[in-house]
CSV table of C-alpha atoms in Angstrom, one decimal:
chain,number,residue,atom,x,y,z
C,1,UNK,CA,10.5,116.1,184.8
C,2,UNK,CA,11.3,112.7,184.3
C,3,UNK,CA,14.7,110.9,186.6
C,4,UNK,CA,16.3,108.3,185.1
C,5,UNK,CA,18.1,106.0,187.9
C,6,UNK,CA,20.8,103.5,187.4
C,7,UNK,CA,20.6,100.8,190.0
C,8,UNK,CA,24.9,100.0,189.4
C,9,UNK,CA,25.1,103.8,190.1
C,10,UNK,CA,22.7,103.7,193.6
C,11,UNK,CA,24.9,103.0,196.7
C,12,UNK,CA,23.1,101.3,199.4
C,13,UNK,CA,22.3,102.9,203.0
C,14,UNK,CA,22.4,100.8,205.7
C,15,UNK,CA,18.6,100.7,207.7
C,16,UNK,CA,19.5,98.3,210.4
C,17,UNK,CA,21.8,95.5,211.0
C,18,UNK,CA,21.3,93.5,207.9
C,19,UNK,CA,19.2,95.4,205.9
C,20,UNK,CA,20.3,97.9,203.0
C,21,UNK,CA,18.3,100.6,201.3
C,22,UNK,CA,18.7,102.0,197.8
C,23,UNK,CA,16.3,104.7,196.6
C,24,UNK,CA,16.1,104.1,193.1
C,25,UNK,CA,13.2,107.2,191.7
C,26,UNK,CA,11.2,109.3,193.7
C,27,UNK,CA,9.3,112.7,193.0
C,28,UNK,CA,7.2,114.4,195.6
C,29,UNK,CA,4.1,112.1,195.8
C,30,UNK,CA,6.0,108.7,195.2
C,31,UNK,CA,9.0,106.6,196.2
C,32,UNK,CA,10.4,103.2,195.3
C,33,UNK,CA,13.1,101.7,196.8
C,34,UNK,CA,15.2,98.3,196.7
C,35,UNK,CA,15.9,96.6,200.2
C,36,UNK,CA,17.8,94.1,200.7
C,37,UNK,CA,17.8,91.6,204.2
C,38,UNK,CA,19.9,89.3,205.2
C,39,UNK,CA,18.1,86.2,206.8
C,40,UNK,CA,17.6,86.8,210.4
C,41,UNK,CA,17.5,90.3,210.8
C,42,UNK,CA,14.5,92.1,211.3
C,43,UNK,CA,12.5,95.6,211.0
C,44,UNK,CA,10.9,96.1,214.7
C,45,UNK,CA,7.5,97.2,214.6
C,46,UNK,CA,7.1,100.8,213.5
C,47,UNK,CA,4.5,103.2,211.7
C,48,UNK,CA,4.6,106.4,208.8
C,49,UNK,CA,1.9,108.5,207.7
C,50,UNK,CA,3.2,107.4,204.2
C,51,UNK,CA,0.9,104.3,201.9
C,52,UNK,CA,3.7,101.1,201.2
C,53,UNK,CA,3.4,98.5,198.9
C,54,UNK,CA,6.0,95.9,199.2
C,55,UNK,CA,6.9,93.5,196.4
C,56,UNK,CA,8.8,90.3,197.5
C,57,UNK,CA,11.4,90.1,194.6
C,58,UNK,CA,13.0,86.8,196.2
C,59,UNK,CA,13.3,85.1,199.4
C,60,UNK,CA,11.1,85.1,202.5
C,61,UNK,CA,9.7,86.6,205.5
C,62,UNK,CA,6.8,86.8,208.5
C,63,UNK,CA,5.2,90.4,208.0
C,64,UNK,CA,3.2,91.5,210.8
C,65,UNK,CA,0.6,95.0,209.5
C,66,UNK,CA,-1.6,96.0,212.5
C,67,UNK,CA,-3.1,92.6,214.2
C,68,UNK,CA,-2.5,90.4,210.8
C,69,UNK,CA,0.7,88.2,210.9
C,70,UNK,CA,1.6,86.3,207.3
C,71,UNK,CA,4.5,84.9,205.2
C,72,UNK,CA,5.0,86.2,201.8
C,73,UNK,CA,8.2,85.2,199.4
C,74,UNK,CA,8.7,85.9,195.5
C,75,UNK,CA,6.1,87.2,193.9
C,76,UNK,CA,3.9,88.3,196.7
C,77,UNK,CA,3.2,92.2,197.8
C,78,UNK,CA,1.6,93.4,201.3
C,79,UNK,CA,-0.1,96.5,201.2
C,80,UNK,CA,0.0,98.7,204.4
C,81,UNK,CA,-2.0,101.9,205.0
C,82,UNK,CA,-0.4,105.0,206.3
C,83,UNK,CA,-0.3,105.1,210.2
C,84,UNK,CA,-0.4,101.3,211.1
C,85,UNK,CA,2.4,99.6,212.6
C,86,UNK,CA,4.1,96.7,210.8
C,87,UNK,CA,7.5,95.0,211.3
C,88,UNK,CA,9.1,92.3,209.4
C,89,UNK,CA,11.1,88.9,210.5
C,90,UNK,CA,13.6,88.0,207.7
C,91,UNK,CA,13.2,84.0,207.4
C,92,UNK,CA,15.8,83.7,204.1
C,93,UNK,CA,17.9,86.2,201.9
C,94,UNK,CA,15.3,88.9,200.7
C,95,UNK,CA,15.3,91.3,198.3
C,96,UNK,CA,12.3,93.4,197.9
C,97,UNK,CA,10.4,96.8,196.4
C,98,UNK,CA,9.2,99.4,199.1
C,99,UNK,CA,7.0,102.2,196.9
C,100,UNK,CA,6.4,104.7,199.2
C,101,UNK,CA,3.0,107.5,198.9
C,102,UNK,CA,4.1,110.9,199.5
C,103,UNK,CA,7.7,110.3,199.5
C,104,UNK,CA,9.7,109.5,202.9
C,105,UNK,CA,11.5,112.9,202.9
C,106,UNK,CA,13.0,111.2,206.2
C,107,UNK,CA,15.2,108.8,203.8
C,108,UNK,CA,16.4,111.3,202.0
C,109,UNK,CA,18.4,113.2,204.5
C-alpha cells in the first residue's frame, strides 16, 4: 500500500535539545526521516540494531561511527551498520535525511 506524506502536514518531535524529528514515510522494513539541528547541539554516542544512511541536506557536522571520526556537510551521506555506536557534534545549522532499516518502531510511539 503506498503512503503519501506531506512534509507542511508533518509536525516535528523534539529528540534532544536542538534537534527536531519528522517521520516523513515508513513501512515495516524502512524509515526516512528529516532532522533538523541547531549548531551546537549534539547526539551523544548511542547504538540500534537498525542500518542508517544519513544524507547531509545542508550544513555541517563531526560524526563519530565506531572508532572513525569525520566532517560531512551538503551533499555527503555516512553509512552506519546496525549495532555500532555513533554520535554527532552539530558544527552549523543542519538539516539532514535519517533512512532507517527495519523501521525504528521506538519513534513511533
Amino acid at each position: 500500500m503506498a503512503m503519501f506524506t506531506y512534509n507542511h502536514a508533518v509536525q516535528s518531535t523534539p529528540m534532544c535539545e536542538g534537534v527536531w524529528r519528522k517521520i516523513l514515510s515508513y513501512s515495516e522494513n524502512l524509515m526516512i526521516c528529516e532532522i533538523t539541528l541547531e549548531k551546537g547541539s549534539m547526539i551523544a554516542s548511542h547504538a540500534h540494531p537498525h542500518e542508517q544512511i544519513t544524507y547531509v541536506i545542508s550544513g555541517k557536522c563531526r560524526y563519530t561511527v565506531g572508532e572513525e571520526t569525520k566532517e560531512v556537510g551538503a551533499g555527503d551521506s555516512v553509512l552506519i551498520p546496525g549495532n555500532v555506536s555513533h554520535s554527532i557534534v552539530i558544527l552549523e545549522d543542519m538539516k539532514v535525511i535519517d533512512t532507517f532499516a527495519p523501521a525504528r518502531e521506538d519513534f513511533l510511539k
